[in-house]
Amino acid sequence: MIAALGLLVGILLGLIFQPDVPPSLEVYLPIAVVAALDAVLGGLRAYLDGIFDDKVFVVSFLSNVFIAAAIVYLGDLLGVGGQLTTGVIVVLGIRIFSNVAAIRRHLFHA
Amino acid sequence: MADKPDRRLPEHVTTPLLSLITHQALEEDYRSVAERRAREGAAPEPRRSRVVAGAVIAVFGILISVAAVQNSRNEEVSDAGRATLIERIGESRSGLEDRQARIADLTRENLELSDSLTELATVRQEAVSQMRRLQLGAGYLPATGEGVRVLVNDNPTGDPIQRVTDADLAKLVDGLWEAGAEAIAINDQRLNPLGSIRNVGSAIHVNTFPLTPPYIVRAIGDTRTLQANLLNTTHGARFFSLADQLGFEYSVDRVSELELPAARQRPLSEVVTGTAEQRGDRGVEEDSS
């Protein structure tokens, strides 16, 4: 309940204020979103499994976002930003898919 | 590896990468925390950490909406950029078409102008040759050509009445013109339309320049006909009959090459250049004559 409320409030805040992202950080925003999505879906799956823990969720969320952005930043410094972004997206994408599959099993029993 | 079959590698090393990722999709920590909690006995979750989790979710929402907004903004910018570029391409194309049309126009104009240049060059050539003819006839230029030389001298008796006068020379000159002479000079004084033959006292002045006998009249013209024609003209016949009566010494020779000087130029005080139309009319008349 609190989670759904928080998501709604966050989306509304973002739409209302529409903060300007500095151009230097603009590159890391999409990868941060994907990493956050992974953490959120992982949390949702854990919740449905009955093993959700707030502390783990918060830490995994922050570390996911930070590490994903850091990897891309490092890749940019080394001149392989595009390739590393692809790698991160692939790994996170696979995790997202398997988490969503687990959630689906829980919700629809199929 | 083959000689140490007992040695077991850890599972996370032997598992293929993709399978590992799929298996570990759920954070290990959730599981380990749940196990620990089950061992220690379930403790109620503190209310505060629920709020923190909600805040993190809110941050996630902000991230999503900001990324979406940013993306759509960028799209607008690139769309606008593309539209501007397409517009510019259109403008450049129409500009190119205009220029190509202008090239065609200019090429056609060039062609017309070069045609007209050729035409004008022909006209100029004709005008130049006509001008040279007129200059030769008018005594503006020195003239060369075959012709007739007439030598006239006073009666050797020295009688003043039997001297050659301006009228005698004028008759001879008129006769020569009539007979088809194209250029005439008396003692190196070229005759032109403004020239004159006058008696001043006993001396003959041609072009206001005094001459002394013998008088050599040189006329450029067709040597086959000039001499015979001269005798047939009124003035020529009268001159020769007068010369015979008054006992002038005279002789007529054909010369294969005569060189006549240019006439003395008198400044024109009253005549002004005519208009182009008059000149065209005159040119037509001359051409037809």
XYZ file of C-alpha atoms in Angstrom:
399
model
C 0.000 0.000 0.000
C 2.723 2.400 1.040
C 4.755 1.256 -1.996
C 1.942 1.976 -4.480
C 1.339 5.352 -2.818
C 5.057 6.180 -2.960
C 5.250 5.248 -6.658
C 2.237 7.436 -7.460
C 3.580 10.369 -5.464
C 7.019 10.031 -7.101
C 5.604 9.960 -10.632
C 3.364 12.940 -9.872
C 6.257 14.901 -8.356
C 8.409 14.206 -11.406
C 5.641 15.240 -13.804
C 4.748 18.377 -11.861
C 8.240 19.756 -11.320
C 9.885 18.291 -14.401
C 13.383 18.994 -13.073
C 16.082 19.681 -15.631
C 18.669 16.928 -15.688
C 22.175 18.324 -16.237
C 23.449 17.243 -19.672
C 26.417 15.454 -18.090
C 24.081 13.208 -16.079
C 21.543 12.709 -18.859
C 23.427 9.665 -20.195
C 23.168 7.828 -16.859
C 19.471 8.419 -16.304
C 18.105 5.573 -18.499
C 20.552 3.006 -17.074
C 19.692 4.179 -13.543
C 16.011 3.683 -14.308
C 16.603 0.144 -15.573
C 18.698 -0.705 -12.494
C 16.009 0.725 -10.210
C 13.347 -1.247 -12.065
C 15.352 -4.403 -11.407
C 15.567 -3.631 -7.704
C 11.865 -2.794 -7.470
C 10.771 -5.962 -9.284
C 13.144 -8.002 -7.112
C 11.526 -6.445 -4.053
C 8.050 -7.182 -5.380
C 8.965 -10.798 -6.024
C 10.427 -11.107 -2.510
C 7.242 -9.576 -1.128
C 5.139 -12.138 -2.960
C 7.516 -14.872 -1.751
C 6.922 -13.570 1.726
C 10.570 -12.786 2.375
C 10.547 -9.036 1.728
C 12.822 -6.924 3.873
C 12.857 -3.138 3.793
C 16.521 -2.758 4.588
C 17.596 -5.181 1.879
C 15.313 -3.427 -0.589
C 16.637 0.046 0.141
C 20.260 -1.067 0.016
C 19.814 -3.097 -3.163
C 17.955 -0.257 -4.827
C 20.614 2.349 -4.061
C 23.545 0.064 -4.853
C 21.963 -1.099 -8.137
C 21.436 2.449 -9.328
C 24.848 3.599 -8.204
C 26.777 0.628 -9.613
C 24.971 0.716 -12.964
C 25.698 4.432 -13.340
C 29.283 3.933 -12.185
C 29.915 1.154 -14.720
C 28.618 3.341 -17.554
C 30.663 6.274 -16.301
C 33.777 4.113 -16.212
C 32.982 2.837 -19.702
C 32.678 6.429 -20.932
C 36.080 7.226 -19.444
C 37.574 4.184 -21.190
C 35.763 4.886 -24.458
C 33.591 1.740 -24.270
C 30.555 3.379 -22.661
C 28.190 2.081 -25.321
C 29.337 -1.520 -25.003
C 29.271 -1.492 -21.189
C 25.799 0.046 -21.275
C 24.703 -2.828 -23.491
C 26.248 -5.345 -21.079
C 24.549 -3.824 -18.063
C 21.206 -3.669 -19.866
C 21.511 -7.332 -20.899
C 22.219 -8.534 -17.347
C 19.549 -6.339 -15.780
C 17.104 -7.296 -18.541
C 17.554 -10.990 -17.866
C 17.042 -10.430 -14.140
C 13.962 -8.327 -14.787
C 12.508 -10.998 -17.039
C 13.061 -13.824 -14.575
C 11.697 -11.724 -11.691
C 8.641 -10.796 -13.715
C 8.197 -14.496 -14.575
C 8.247 -15.367 -10.878
C 5.788 -12.576 -10.089
C 3.518 -13.838 -12.863
C 3.633 -17.327 -11.398
C 2.610 -15.918 -8.044
C -0.195 -13.747 -9.360
C -1.724 -16.052 -11.960
C -0.438 -19.390 -10.711
C 0.717 -20.124 -14.217
C 41.101 -31.603 -13.963
C 40.916 -35.143 -15.283
C 43.475 -36.390 -12.746
C 41.670 -34.720 -9.856
C 38.060 -35.810 -10.268
C 37.316 -35.352 -6.558
C 37.950 -31.702 -6.543
C 34.666 -29.825 -6.748
C 34.475 -26.314 -8.023
C 31.945 -23.989 -6.345
C 28.547 -23.859 -8.001
C 28.709 -20.208 -8.991
C 31.875 -20.990 -10.987
C 30.586 -24.007 -12.883
C 27.113 -22.646 -13.633
C 26.858 -20.992 -17.038
C 26.673 -17.223 -16.791
C 23.143 -16.833 -18.124
C 21.769 -19.538 -15.845
C 23.550 -17.954 -12.923
C 22.020 -14.602 -13.675
C 18.589 -16.181 -13.988
C 18.939 -18.089 -10.726
C 20.183 -15.126 -8.823
C 17.533 -12.805 -10.170
C 16.166 -12.509 -6.665
C 18.650 -10.860 -4.376
C 20.359 -13.503 -2.266
C 20.063 -11.157 0.656
C 16.268 -11.461 0.821
C 16.628 -15.186 1.178
C 19.463 -15.070 3.734
C 17.690 -12.410 5.821
C 14.484 -14.461 5.723
C 16.373 -17.583 6.810
C 18.092 -15.719 9.635
C 14.812 -14.244 10.762
C 13.190 -17.651 10.693
C 16.005 -18.990 12.845
C 15.785 -16.158 15.333
C 12.013 -16.036 15.342
C 10.022 -13.473 13.355
C 10.434 -9.964 14.617
C 7.860 -7.292 13.705
C 9.171 -4.898 11.105
C 9.640 -1.391 12.384
C 7.244 1.152 10.980
C 10.020 3.590 10.046
C 11.691 1.247 7.569
C 8.370 0.834 5.738
C 8.331 4.603 5.208
C 11.903 4.540 3.946
C 10.997 1.833 1.452
C 8.044 3.952 0.318
C 10.381 6.925 -0.112
C 12.725 4.822 -2.211
C 9.788 3.764 -4.369
C 8.888 7.437 -4.726
C 12.438 8.139 -5.849
C 11.975 5.385 -8.415
C 8.798 7.055 -9.629
C 10.601 10.364 -9.910
C 13.387 8.689 -11.883
C 10.929 7.124 -14.307
C 8.933 10.288 -14.902
C 12.037 12.462 -15.227
C 13.588 10.041 -17.712
C 10.366 9.932 -19.720
C 10.013 13.715 -19.727
C 13.637 14.163 -20.677
C 13.333 11.646 -23.458
C 10.254 13.264 -24.924
C 11.956 16.661 -24.729
C 14.978 15.347 -26.583
C 12.667 13.840 -29.138
C 10.986 17.191 -29.654
C 14.358 18.851 -30.109
C 15.557 16.283 -32.619
C 12.185 16.364 -34.386
C 12.446 20.126 -34.622
C 16.013 19.775 -35.848
C 14.913 17.298 -38.500
C 12.027 19.511 -39.581
C 14.376 22.481 -39.837
C 16.832 20.453 -41.878
C 14.100 19.217 -44.229
C 12.874 22.782 -44.625
C 16.405 23.944 -45.357
C 16.856 21.166 -47.921
C 13.652 22.301 -49.629
C 14.828 25.891 -49.662
C 18.207 24.918 -51.050
C 16.549 22.796 -53.726
C 14.340 25.624 -54.869
C 17.368 27.925 -54.781
C 19.251 25.408 -56.902
C 16.375 25.250 -59.363
C 16.329 29.027 -59.589
C 20.050 29.076 -60.237
C 19.800 26.372 -62.884
C 17.033 28.296 -64.608
C 19.236 31.365 -64.422
C 22.135 29.392 -65.917
C 19.888 28.361 -68.799
C 18.759 31.957 -69.271
C 22.306 33.246 -69.194
C 23.492 30.576 -71.618
C 20.726 31.500 -74.043
C 21.508 35.176 -73.588
C 25.185 34.441 -74.160
C 24.334 32.661 -77.378
C 22.229 35.575 -78.554
C 24.932 38.027 -77.630
C 27.617 36.062 -79.423
C 25.371 35.883 -82.499
C 24.866 39.604 -82.284
C 28.611 40.061 -81.767
C 29.321 38.133 -84.957
C 26.771 40.243 -86.783
C 28.252 43.449 -85.406
C 31.761 42.338 -86.292
C 30.617 41.864 -89.887
C 28.967 45.285 -89.869
C 32.088 46.817 -88.376
C 34.255 45.132 -90.994
C 32.048 46.590 -93.701
C 32.120 49.985 -92.032
C 35.900 49.896 -91.706
C 36.387 48.970 -95.341
C 33.915 51.657 -96.347
C 35.729 54.136 -94.138
C 39.049 53.250 -95.782
C 37.487 53.685 -99.194
C 36.143 57.065 -98.140
C 39.441 58.040 -96.535
C 41.287 57.162 -99.728
C 38.768 59.042 -101.854
C 38.756 62.027 -99.540
C 42.526 62.196 -99.435
C 42.718 61.461 -95.727
C 45.194 58.628 -96.341
C 48.157 58.383 -98.719
C 47.158 56.353 -101.787
C 49.080 53.924 -103.991
C 48.126 52.331 -107.259
C 48.449 52.293 -111.022
C 47.391 55.412 -112.847
C 48.140 58.191 -115.275
C 50.667 60.964 -115.010
C 49.942 64.139 -117.006
C 52.801 66.609 -117.302
C 51.728 70.157 -118.265
C 54.022 73.123 -118.785
C 53.668 76.715 -120.007
C 54.198 77.581 -123.635
C 57.968 77.838 -124.041
C 57.604 81.305 -125.653
C 56.935 82.737 -122.183
C 53.893 84.696 -123.319
C 51.859 85.464 -120.179
C 48.649 84.688 -122.034
C 49.913 81.265 -122.960
C 50.628 80.233 -119.429
C 48.810 77.407 -117.692
C 46.098 78.820 -115.431
C 43.985 77.489 -112.606
C 41.065 77.038 -114.973
C 43.136 74.841 -117.285
C 44.258 72.605 -114.455
C 40.741 72.513 -113.081
C 39.466 71.331 -116.461
C 42.088 68.600 -116.533
C 41.266 67.540 -112.971
C 37.524 67.553 -113.624
C 38.135 65.499 -116.735
C 40.171 62.996 -114.770
C 37.486 62.707 -112.069
C 34.913 62.237 -114.808
C 37.077 59.599 -116.489
C 37.106 57.516 -113.338
C 40.174 58.666 -111.397
C 40.033 57.714 -107.758
C 42.749 59.957 -106.323
C 44.455 62.975 -107.861
C 47.450 65.041 -106.826
C 49.077 68.049 -108.478
C 52.773 68.409 -107.708
C 52.359 66.340 -104.532
C 49.343 68.391 -103.455
C 46.571 65.843 -103.020
C 43.153 67.056 -104.044
C 40.169 66.429 -101.795
C 36.606 67.774 -101.809
C 37.729 70.846 -99.879
C 40.814 71.448 -102.013
C 41.089 74.354 -104.332
C 42.937 75.390 -107.481
C 43.359 79.179 -107.598
C 45.404 81.700 -109.470
C 47.040 84.188 -107.144
C 48.793 86.658 -109.378
C 50.676 84.593 -111.892
C 51.146 81.544 -109.632
C 48.727 78.656 -109.243
C 47.859 77.764 -105.673
C 46.587 74.272 -104.989
C 45.146 73.864 -101.495
C 46.486 77.419 -100.914
C 49.987 76.081 -101.587
C 51.846 77.832 -104.435
C 53.094 75.623 -107.274
C 55.643 76.263 -109.947
C 55.566 74.797 -113.439
C 55.903 72.162 -114.745
C 52.705 70.815 -113.269
C 52.561 67.077 -112.781
C 49.014 65.826 -112.372
C 48.945 62.274 -111.108
C 45.705 60.345 -111.064
C 45.173 56.850 -109.732
C 42.662 54.864 -111.733
C 42.246 52.031 -114.193
C 45.085 52.560 -116.689
C 43.253 50.565 -119.361
C 40.390 53.044 -119.526
C 41.472 56.216 -117.759
C 43.440 57.803 -120.582
C 40.907 56.997 -123.279
C 38.005 58.121 -121.086
C 39.794 61.374 -120.344
C 39.831 62.284 -124.018
C 36.151 61.438 -124.271
C 34.998 63.609 -121.398
C 33.871 67.195 -122.008
C 36.413 68.707 -119.644
C 39.237 66.501 -120.821
C 38.574 67.204 -124.469
C 38.362 70.940 -123.805
C 41.618 70.862 -121.848
C 43.500 69.118 -124.592
C 42.098 71.408 -127.297
C 43.033 74.452 -125.184
C 46.494 73.025 -124.620
C 46.962 72.541 -128.315
C 45.692 76.054 -129.077
C 47.853 77.749 -126.468
C 50.897 75.595 -127.195
C 51.276 74.019 -123.727
C 53.889 71.367 -123.406
C 52.149 68.276 -122.162
C 52.547 64.552 -122.026
C 50.372 61.728 -120.719
C 51.984 58.539 -119.350
C 50.653 55.420 -117.846
C 52.429 54.559 -114.619
C 52.193 51.167 -112.996
C 52.645 52.516 -109.511
C 51.855 55.979 -108.241
C 52.259 57.113 -104.681
C 50.069 60.027 -103.694
C 50.496 61.759 -100.337
C 47.633 62.486 -97.986
C 45.826 65.773 -98.408
C 46.486 68.641 -96.039
C 43.784 68.508 -93.412
C 41.779 71.614 -92.922
C 39.972 71.879 -89.622
C 36.211 71.610 -90.108
C 34.381 74.484 -88.488
C 30.755 74.067 -89.563
C 30.240 70.391 -90.355
C 29.115 68.172 -87.480
C 28.670 64.440 -87.346
C 25.247 63.245 -88.485
C 23.016 60.796 -86.670
C 23.216 57.059 -87.083
C 19.981 56.917 -89.119
C 21.295 59.406 -91.640
C 24.475 57.431 -91.941
C 22.447 54.229 -92.429
C 20.399 55.899 -95.187
C 23.505 57.160 -96.872
C 25.159 53.772 -96.528
C 22.167 52.109 -98.191
C 22.256 54.635 -100.977
C 25.937 54.139 -101.485
C 25.603 50.388 -101.419
C 22.798 50.473 -103.962
C 24.648 52.871 -106.242
